[in-house]
PDB file of C-alpha atoms in Angstrom:
ATOM      1  CA  GLN A 217     -25.614 -15.597   4.303  1.00 46.00           C
ATOM      2  CA  SER A 218     -26.341 -17.225   7.585  1.00 55.00           C
ATOM      3  CA  ALA A 219     -25.910 -20.884   7.948  1.00 80.00           C
ATOM      4  CA  LEU A 220     -28.552 -21.576  10.450  1.00 94.00           C
ATOM      5  CA  THR A 221     -32.302 -20.633   9.742  1.00 96.00           C
ATOM      6  CA  GLN A 222     -34.268 -18.713  11.901  1.00 97.00           C
ATOM      7  CA  PRO A 223     -37.843 -16.920  11.685  1.00 97.00           C
ATOM      8  CA  ARG A 224     -37.383 -13.155  11.186  1.00 96.00           C
ATOM      9  CA  SER A 225     -39.834 -12.265  13.871  1.00 97.00           C
ATOM     10  CA  VAL A 226     -42.047 -13.787  16.366  1.00 97.00           C
ATOM     11  CA  SER A 227     -44.389 -12.043  18.802  1.00 96.00           C
ATOM     12  CA  GLY A 228     -46.667 -12.789  21.911  1.00 96.00           C
ATOM     13  CA  SER A 229     -48.498 -10.833  24.525  1.00 96.00           C
ATOM     14  CA  PRO A 230     -47.331 -10.658  28.153  1.00 96.00           C
ATOM     15  CA  GLY A 231     -47.343 -14.014  30.052  1.00 96.00           C
ATOM     16  CA  GLN A 232     -47.627 -16.017  26.880  1.00 97.00           C
ATOM     17  CA  SER A 233     -45.038 -18.294  25.287  1.00 97.00           C
ATOM     18  CA  VAL A 234     -43.127 -18.094  22.135  1.00 97.00           C
ATOM     19  CA  THR A 235     -40.985 -20.626  20.451  1.00 98.00           C
ATOM     20  CA  ILE A 236     -37.856 -19.711  18.036  1.00 98.00           C
ATOM     21  CA  SER A 237     -36.539 -22.497  15.805  1.00 98.00           C
ATOM     22  CA  CYS A 238     -33.130 -22.888  14.545  1.00 98.00           C
ATOM     23  CA  THR A 239     -32.750 -25.024  11.435  1.00 97.00           C
ATOM     24  CA  GLY A 240     -29.182 -26.312  10.440  1.00 95.00           C
ATOM     25  CA  SER A 241     -28.151 -29.484   9.008  1.00 93.00           C
ATOM     26  CA  SER A 242     -26.575 -32.832   9.771  1.00 92.00           C
ATOM     27  CA  SER A 243     -23.115 -30.979   9.467  1.00 90.00           C
ATOM     28  CA  ASP A 244     -24.050 -28.798  12.614  1.00 92.00           C
ATOM     29  CA  VAL A 245     -27.099 -28.936  14.597  1.00 95.00           C
ATOM     30  CA  GLY A 246     -27.858 -32.406  13.644  1.00 95.00           C
ATOM     31  CA  SER A 247     -24.325 -33.693  14.785  1.00 93.00           C
ATOM     32  CA  TYR A 248     -23.520 -31.845  17.841  1.00 94.00           C
ATOM     33  CA  ASP A 249     -25.241 -30.970  21.228  1.00 95.00           C
ATOM     34  CA  PHE A 250     -23.383 -27.550  21.162  1.00 95.00           C
ATOM     35  CA  VAL A 251     -26.185 -25.228  20.429  1.00 97.00           C
ATOM     36  CA  SER A 252     -26.446 -21.884  22.371  1.00 97.00           C
ATOM     37  CA  TRP A 253     -28.427 -19.157  22.263  1.00 98.00           C
ATOM     38  CA  TYR A 254     -27.910 -15.285  22.734  1.00 98.00           C
ATOM     39  CA  GLN A 255     -30.142 -12.275  23.462  1.00 97.00           C
ATOM     40  CA  CYS A 256     -29.230  -8.948  21.813  1.00 95.00           C
ATOM     41  CA  HIS A 257     -30.803  -5.694  22.681  1.00 93.00           C
ATOM     42  CA  PRO A 258     -29.764  -2.606  20.725  1.00 87.00           C
ATOM     43  CA  GLY A 259     -26.632  -0.890  21.906  1.00 87.00           C
ATOM     44  CA  ARG A 260     -25.730  -3.692  24.541  1.00 92.00           C
ATOM     45  CA  ALA A 261     -23.446  -6.546  24.652  1.00 93.00           C
ATOM     46  CA  PRO A 262     -25.285  -9.810  23.554  1.00 94.00           C
ATOM     47  CA  ARG A 263     -26.052 -12.185  26.684  1.00 96.00           C
ATOM     48  CA  PHE A 264     -25.417 -16.061  26.954  1.00 97.00           C
ATOM     49  CA  MET A 265     -28.798 -17.446  27.330  1.00 97.00           C
ATOM     50  CA  ILE A 266     -28.728 -21.253  26.682  1.00 97.00           C
ATOM     51  CA  TYR A 267     -25.756 -23.546  26.204  1.00 97.00           C
ATOM     52  CA  ASP A 268     -25.342 -27.099  25.249  1.00 96.00           C
ATOM     53  CA  VAL A 269     -28.914 -27.283  23.728  1.00 97.00           C
ATOM     54  CA  THR A 270     -30.742 -27.209  27.157  1.00 97.00           C
ATOM     55  CA  LYS A 271     -28.586 -25.740  29.922  1.00 97.00           C
ATOM     56  CA  ARG A 272     -29.010 -22.134  31.520  1.00 97.00           C
ATOM     57  CA  PRO A 273     -26.083 -20.128  32.722  1.00 95.00           C
ATOM     58  CA  SER A 274     -26.417 -18.804  36.141  1.00 94.00           C
ATOM     59  CA  GLY A 275     -28.632 -15.943  36.464  1.00 95.00           C
ATOM     60  CA  VAL A 276     -30.793 -16.644  33.222  1.00 97.00           C
ATOM     61  CA  PRO A 277     -34.522 -16.974  34.246  1.00 96.00           C
ATOM     62  CA  ASP A 278     -35.964 -20.418  34.048  1.00 95.00           C
ATOM     63  CA  ARG A 279     -38.507 -19.104  31.756  1.00 97.00           C
ATOM     64  CA  PHE A 280     -36.136 -19.797  28.997  1.00 98.00           C
ATOM     65  CA  SER A 281     -35.398 -23.222  27.761  1.00 97.00           C
ATOM     66  CA  GLY A 282     -33.965 -25.101  24.827  1.00 98.00           C
ATOM     67  CA  SER A 283     -34.552 -28.285  23.007  1.00 97.00           C
ATOM     68  CA  LYS A 284     -33.501 -29.835  19.845  1.00 98.00           C
ATOM     69  CA  SER A 285     -34.796 -32.432  17.454  1.00 97.00           C
ATOM     70  CA  GLY A 286     -32.975 -33.638  14.586  1.00 97.00           C
ATOM     71  CA  ASN A 287     -31.496 -30.520  12.576  1.00 97.00           C
ATOM     72  CA  THR A 288     -33.638 -28.039  14.402  1.00 98.00           C
ATOM     73  CA  ALA A 289     -33.037 -26.518  17.712  1.00 98.00           C
ATOM     74  CA  SER A 290     -35.518 -24.268  19.603  1.00 98.00           C
ATOM     75  CA  LEU A 291     -35.759 -21.748  22.230  1.00 98.00           C
ATOM     76  CA  THR A 292     -38.897 -21.274  24.350  1.00 98.00           C
ATOM     77  CA  ILE A 293     -39.600 -18.179  26.254  1.00 98.00           C
ATOM     78  CA  SER A 294     -42.491 -18.875  28.822  1.00 97.00           C
ATOM     79  CA  ASP A 295     -44.504 -16.232  30.662  1.00 97.00           C
ATOM     80  CA  LEU A 296     -43.192 -13.494  28.151  1.00 97.00           C
ATOM     81  CA  GLN A 297     -42.073 -10.185  29.809  1.00 96.00           C
ATOM     82  CA  THR A 298     -41.555  -6.723  28.069  1.00 96.00           C
ATOM     83  CA  GLU A 299     -37.806  -7.001  28.823  1.00 95.00           C
ATOM     84  CA  ASP A 300     -37.551 -10.095  26.766  1.00 97.00           C
ATOM     85  CA  GLU A 301     -38.205  -8.139  23.605  1.00 97.00           C
ATOM     86  CA  ALA A 302     -35.067  -8.365  21.651  1.00 97.00           C
ATOM     87  CA  ASP A 303     -33.212 -10.133  19.035  1.00 96.00           C
ATOM     88  CA  TYR A 304     -32.259 -13.849  19.744  1.00 98.00           C
ATOM     89  CA  TYR A 305     -29.689 -15.865  17.876  1.00 97.00           C
ATOM     90  CA  CYS A 306     -28.750 -19.386  17.897  1.00 97.00           C
ATOM     91  CA  SER A 307     -25.366 -20.836  17.386  1.00 97.00           C
ATOM     92  CA  SER A 308     -23.780 -24.320  16.684  1.00 96.00           C
ATOM     93  CA  TYR A 309     -20.403 -26.053  16.424  1.00 93.00           C
ATOM     94  CA  ALA A 310     -20.065 -26.918  12.956  1.00 90.00           C
ATOM     95  CA  GLY A 311     -16.553 -28.685  12.824  1.00 82.00           C
ATOM     96  CA  GLY A 312     -14.322 -28.482   9.721  1.00 73.00           C
ATOM     97  CA  TYR A 313     -13.399 -24.974   8.307  1.00 59.00           C
ATOM     98  CA  LEU A 314     -16.497 -23.236   9.275  1.00 53.00           C
ATOM     99  CA  ARG A 315     -16.194 -24.080  12.919  1.00 86.00           C
ATOM    100  CA  TYR A 316     -18.770 -21.855  14.571  1.00 92.00           C
ATOM    101  CA  VAL A 317     -22.171 -20.830  12.737  1.00 93.00           C
ATOM    102  CA  PHE A 318     -24.976 -18.517  13.928  1.00 95.00           C
ATOM    103  CA  GLY A 319     -28.458 -18.196  12.998  1.00 96.00           C
ATOM    104  CA  SER A 320     -29.987 -15.383  11.059  1.00 94.00           C
ATOM    105  CA  GLY A 321     -31.598 -13.769  14.119  1.00 95.00           C
ATOM    106  CA  THR A 322     -35.205 -13.519  15.245  1.00 97.00           C
ATOM    107  CA  THR A 323     -36.831 -10.410  16.614  1.00 97.00           C
ATOM    108  CA  VAL A 324     -39.124 -11.135  19.414  1.00 97.00           C
ATOM    109  CA  THR A 325     -41.940  -8.474  19.872  1.00 97.00           C
ATOM    110  CA  VAL A 326     -43.871  -8.235  23.121  1.00 95.00           C
ATOM    111  CA  LEU A 327     -47.571  -6.896  22.176  1.00 92.00           C
TER     112      LEU A 327
ATOM    113  CA  GLN B 285     -16.855  -7.775  37.619  1.00 94.00           C
ATOM    114  CA  VAL B 286     -16.093  -9.414  34.240  1.00 95.00           C
ATOM    115  CA  GLU B 287     -15.308  -6.876  31.608  1.00 96.00           C
ATOM    116  CA  LEU B 288     -14.217  -7.003  27.925  1.00 97.00           C
ATOM    117  CA  VAL B 289     -13.581  -3.688  26.330  1.00 97.00           C
ATOM    118  CA  GLU B 290     -12.971  -3.351  22.627  1.00 97.00           C
ATOM    119  CA  SER B 291     -10.901  -0.579  20.901  1.00 97.00           C
ATOM    120  CA  GLY B 292      -9.394   0.232  17.808  1.00 97.00           C
ATOM    121  CA  GLY B 293     -12.259   0.478  15.500  1.00 97.00           C
ATOM    122  CA  GLY B 294     -12.605   3.404  12.744  1.00 97.00           C
ATOM    123  CA  VAL B 295     -12.805   4.227   9.173  1.00 97.00           C
ATOM    124  CA  VAL B 296     -10.118   2.631   6.870  1.00 97.00           C
ATOM    125  CA  GLN B 297     -10.003   2.595   3.067  1.00 97.00           C
ATOM    126  CA  PRO B 298     -10.148  -0.674   1.270  1.00 97.00           C
ATOM    127  CA  GLY B 299      -6.788  -2.482   1.205  1.00 97.00           C
ATOM    128  CA  GLY B 300      -5.709  -0.983   4.390  1.00 97.00           C
ATOM    129  CA  SER B 301      -5.190  -2.439   8.005  1.00 98.00           C
ATOM    130  CA  LEU B 302      -6.660  -1.995  11.473  1.00 98.00           C
ATOM    131  CA  ARG B 303      -5.755  -3.543  14.715  1.00 98.00           C
ATOM    132  CA  LEU B 304      -8.503  -4.309  17.304  1.00 98.00           C
ATOM    133  CA  SER B 305      -7.899  -4.746  20.968  1.00 98.00           C
ATOM    134  CA  CYS B 306      -9.974  -6.318  23.782  1.00 98.00           C
ATOM    135  CA  ALA B 307      -8.831  -5.659  27.159  1.00 98.00           C
ATOM    136  CA  ALA B 308     -10.013  -8.191  29.663  1.00 97.00           C
ATOM    137  CA  SER B 309     -10.647  -7.918  33.507  1.00 96.00           C
ATOM    138  CA  GLY B 310     -12.321  -9.380  36.374  1.00 96.00           C
ATOM    139  CA  PHE B 311     -11.558 -12.912  35.687  1.00 95.00           C
ATOM    140  CA  THR B 312      -8.537 -15.098  35.162  1.00 94.00           C
ATOM    141  CA  PHE B 313      -7.525 -14.439  31.522  1.00 94.00           C
ATOM    142  CA  ASN B 314      -5.481 -17.488  30.612  1.00 90.00           C
ATOM    143  CA  ILE B 315      -8.041 -20.075  31.324  1.00 93.00           C
ATOM    144  CA  TYR B 316     -10.240 -18.817  28.466  1.00 95.00           C
ATOM    145  CA  ALA B 317     -10.267 -19.050  24.825  1.00 95.00           C
ATOM    146  CA  PHE B 318     -11.205 -15.724  23.061  1.00 97.00           C
ATOM    147  CA  HIS B 319     -13.101 -15.347  19.728  1.00 97.00           C
ATOM    148  CA  TRP B 320     -14.018 -12.247  17.560  1.00 98.00           C
ATOM    149  CA  VAL B 321     -17.643 -12.202  16.194  1.00 97.00           C
ATOM    150  CA  ARG B 322     -18.636  -9.639  13.950  1.00 97.00           C
ATOM    151  CA  GLN B 323     -22.129  -8.233  12.686  1.00 95.00           C
ATOM    152  CA  ALA B 324     -22.376  -6.359   9.614  1.00 95.00           C
ATOM    153  CA  PRO B 325     -24.988  -3.469   9.391  1.00 93.00           C
ATOM    154  CA  GLY B 326     -28.357  -5.028   9.346  1.00 90.00           C
ATOM    155  CA  LYS B 327     -27.094  -8.484   9.234  1.00 91.00           C
ATOM    156  CA  GLY B 328     -26.613 -11.243  11.548  1.00 91.00           C
ATOM    157  CA  LEU B 329     -23.631 -12.579  13.740  1.00 93.00           C
ATOM    158  CA  GLU B 330     -20.571 -14.064  12.127  1.00 94.00           C
ATOM    159  CA  TRP B 331     -18.021 -15.863  13.829  1.00 94.00           C
ATOM    160  CA  VAL B 332     -14.310 -14.524  12.743  1.00 96.00           C
ATOM    161  CA  ALA B 333     -11.627 -16.429  14.633  1.00 96.00           C
ATOM    162  CA  VAL B 334     -10.621 -18.139  17.829  1.00 94.00           C
ATOM    163  CA  LEU B 335      -7.642 -18.212  19.812  1.00 95.00           C
ATOM    164  CA  SER B 336      -6.904 -21.141  22.583  1.00 92.00           C
ATOM    165  CA  SER B 337      -6.445 -20.571  26.239  1.00 89.00           C
ATOM    166  CA  TYR B 338      -2.901 -21.632  25.601  1.00 91.00           C
ATOM    167  CA  GLY B 339      -2.378 -18.958  23.024  1.00 86.00           C
ATOM    168  CA  ILE B 340      -1.179 -21.465  20.408  1.00 89.00           C
ATOM    169  CA  ASP B 341      -4.080 -22.863  18.538  1.00 90.00           C
ATOM    170  CA  ASN B 342      -6.114 -20.553  16.470  1.00 92.00           C
ATOM    171  CA  TYR B 343      -8.721 -20.857  13.644  1.00 92.00           C
ATOM    172  CA  TYR B 344     -10.300 -18.638  11.236  1.00 93.00           C
ATOM    173  CA  ALA B 345     -13.592 -18.037   9.128  1.00 92.00           C
ATOM    174  CA  ASP B 346     -12.910 -18.910   5.624  1.00 90.00           C
ATOM    175  CA  SER B 347     -13.895 -15.215   4.838  1.00 93.00           C
ATOM    176  CA  VAL B 348     -11.137 -13.782   6.720  1.00 96.00           C
ATOM    177  CA  LYS B 349      -8.292 -16.609   6.610  1.00 95.00           C
ATOM    178  CA  GLY B 350      -4.873 -15.225   5.412  1.00 96.00           C
ATOM    179  CA  ARG B 351      -6.017 -11.623   6.026  1.00 98.00           C
ATOM    180  CA  PHE B 352      -6.922 -11.505   9.685  1.00 98.00           C
ATOM    181  CA  ALA B 353      -4.581 -12.809  12.716  1.00 98.00           C
ATOM    182  CA  ILE B 354      -5.745 -13.250  16.120  1.00 97.00           C
ATOM    183  CA  SER B 355      -3.109 -13.004  19.199  1.00 96.00           C
ATOM    184  CA  ARG B 356      -2.894 -11.900  22.801  1.00 96.00           C
ATOM    185  CA  ASP B 357      -0.630 -10.395  25.173  1.00 95.00           C
ATOM    186  CA  VAL B 358      -0.949 -12.241  28.628  1.00 94.00           C
ATOM    187  CA  SER B 359       1.020  -9.682  30.566  1.00 94.00           C
ATOM    188  CA  ARG B 360      -1.760  -6.979  29.485  1.00 96.00           C
ATOM    189  CA  ASN B 361      -4.708  -9.312  29.497  1.00 96.00           C
ATOM    190  CA  THR B 362      -5.398  -8.049  25.965  1.00 97.00           C
ATOM    191  CA  VAL B 363      -6.490  -9.874  22.878  1.00 97.00           C
ATOM    192  CA  TYR B 364      -6.042  -8.548  19.447  1.00 98.00           C
ATOM    193  CA  LEU B 365      -7.290  -8.846  15.918  1.00 98.00           C
ATOM    194  CA  GLN B 366      -4.853  -7.631  13.067  1.00 98.00           C
ATOM    195  CA  MET B 367      -6.949  -7.048  10.152  1.00 98.00           C
ATOM    196  CA  ASP B 368      -5.203  -6.558   6.841  1.00 98.00           C
ATOM    197  CA  THR B 369      -6.369  -6.308   3.189  1.00 98.00           C
ATOM    198  CA  LEU B 370      -9.612  -4.836   4.272  1.00 98.00           C
ATOM    199  CA  ARG B 371     -12.696  -4.993   2.146  1.00 98.00           C
ATOM    200  CA  ALA B 372     -15.985  -3.108   2.187  1.00 97.00           C
ATOM    201  CA  GLU B 373     -17.669  -6.381   3.262  1.00 97.00           C
ATOM    202  CA  ASP B 374     -15.542  -6.500   6.467  1.00 98.00           C
ATOM    203  CA  THR B 375     -17.509  -3.468   7.601  1.00 98.00           C
ATOM    204  CA  ALA B 376     -19.177  -4.465  10.961  1.00 97.00           C
ATOM    205  CA  VAL B 377     -19.215  -4.112  14.684  1.00 97.00           C
ATOM    206  CA  TYR B 378     -16.586  -6.363  15.970  1.00 98.00           C
ATOM    207  CA  TYR B 379     -17.173  -8.048  19.519  1.00 98.00           C
ATOM    208  CA  CYS B 380     -14.577  -9.693  21.516  1.00 98.00           C
ATOM    209  CA  VAL B 381     -16.010 -12.914  23.098  1.00 98.00           C
ATOM    210  CA  ARG B 382     -14.563 -15.260  25.842  1.00 97.00           C
ATOM    211  CA  SER B 383     -15.489 -19.118  26.243  1.00 95.00           C
ATOM    212  CA  LYS B 384     -14.133 -21.582  28.603  1.00 89.00           C
ATOM    213  CA  ALA B 385     -11.192 -23.783  27.613  1.00 84.00           C
ATOM    214  CA  THR B 386     -13.250 -26.765  27.824  1.00 86.00           C
ATOM    215  CA  SER B 387     -16.160 -25.464  25.950  1.00 88.00           C
ATOM    216  CA  TRP B 388     -14.983 -22.983  22.889  1.00 88.00           C
ATOM    217  CA  HIS B 389     -18.469 -23.296  21.545  1.00 90.00           C
ATOM    218  CA  ASN B 390     -20.220 -21.434  24.479  1.00 93.00           C
ATOM    219  CA  PHE B 391     -19.697 -17.789  23.999  1.00 95.00           C
ATOM    220  CA  ASP B 392     -20.336 -16.805  27.692  1.00 94.00           C
ATOM    221  CA  PHE B 393     -19.386 -13.222  27.820  1.00 96.00           C
ATOM    222  CA  TRP B 394     -19.254 -10.433  25.209  1.00 97.00           C
ATOM    223  CA  GLY B 395     -17.707  -6.927  24.916  1.00 97.00           C
ATOM    224  CA  GLN B 396     -19.751  -4.062  23.913  1.00 95.00           C
ATOM    225  CA  GLY B 397     -18.128  -4.032  20.390  1.00 96.00           C
ATOM    226  CA  THR B 398     -16.177  -1.674  18.310  1.00 97.00           C
ATOM    227  CA  LEU B 399     -17.193  -0.445  14.859  1.00 97.00           C
ATOM    228  CA  VAL B 400     -15.192  -0.891  11.742  1.00 98.00           C
ATOM    229  CA  THR B 401     -15.986   0.873   8.583  1.00 98.00           C
ATOM    230  CA  VAL B 402     -14.043   0.186   5.265  1.00 98.00           C
ATOM    231  CA  SER B 403     -14.786   2.801   2.875  1.00 96.00           C
ATOM    232  CA  SER B 404     -13.058   5.093   0.386  1.00 93.00           C
TER     233      SER B 404
END
């Protein structure tokens, strides 16, 4: 059972924007600006996409952006491309014994 | 280029043990913390354990505490996960993941994973 809640799937046409939510609690997302996002293609290593809520690692297109409000973080993919079709997971520092928690994962489909 | 290559996965009976290895290359090994993250079939990601860049501090998910142990060999640039008293629910792909020493919460590079199946 994942600690952070994400929608099971989102979809959009090429060129459109989609937003994935990641809802936690005051013990994780709401307490720390330590939310990150990962892109998972089948059979490939997960890729680091967003860190510290809003920052993009080198090499990640600026079509990917992150934000947070209260206990919910979000990943927005603008100008959707076919190669963006993948599973996306959020993660947050949680402190205490749990330490790091992941979201349930969201499948992005490009129509 | 940066590489993390996991090995050691396989099929093991409940109650058995397995040791996973993660060979790192292409970067300075001892300035990074290392994690193991797993993904059960059809499920999401689950953080398992972390070892500090000094190789001293380690933390575990409650689900594996007391059964798993993370360690490293700096001379071999390799991280290990010793898994004992394995259960069916430990069946998963296990990923080796690095993070900078100053930001353990950012999993900035992942290996391809190794599959562990616990079954009789």
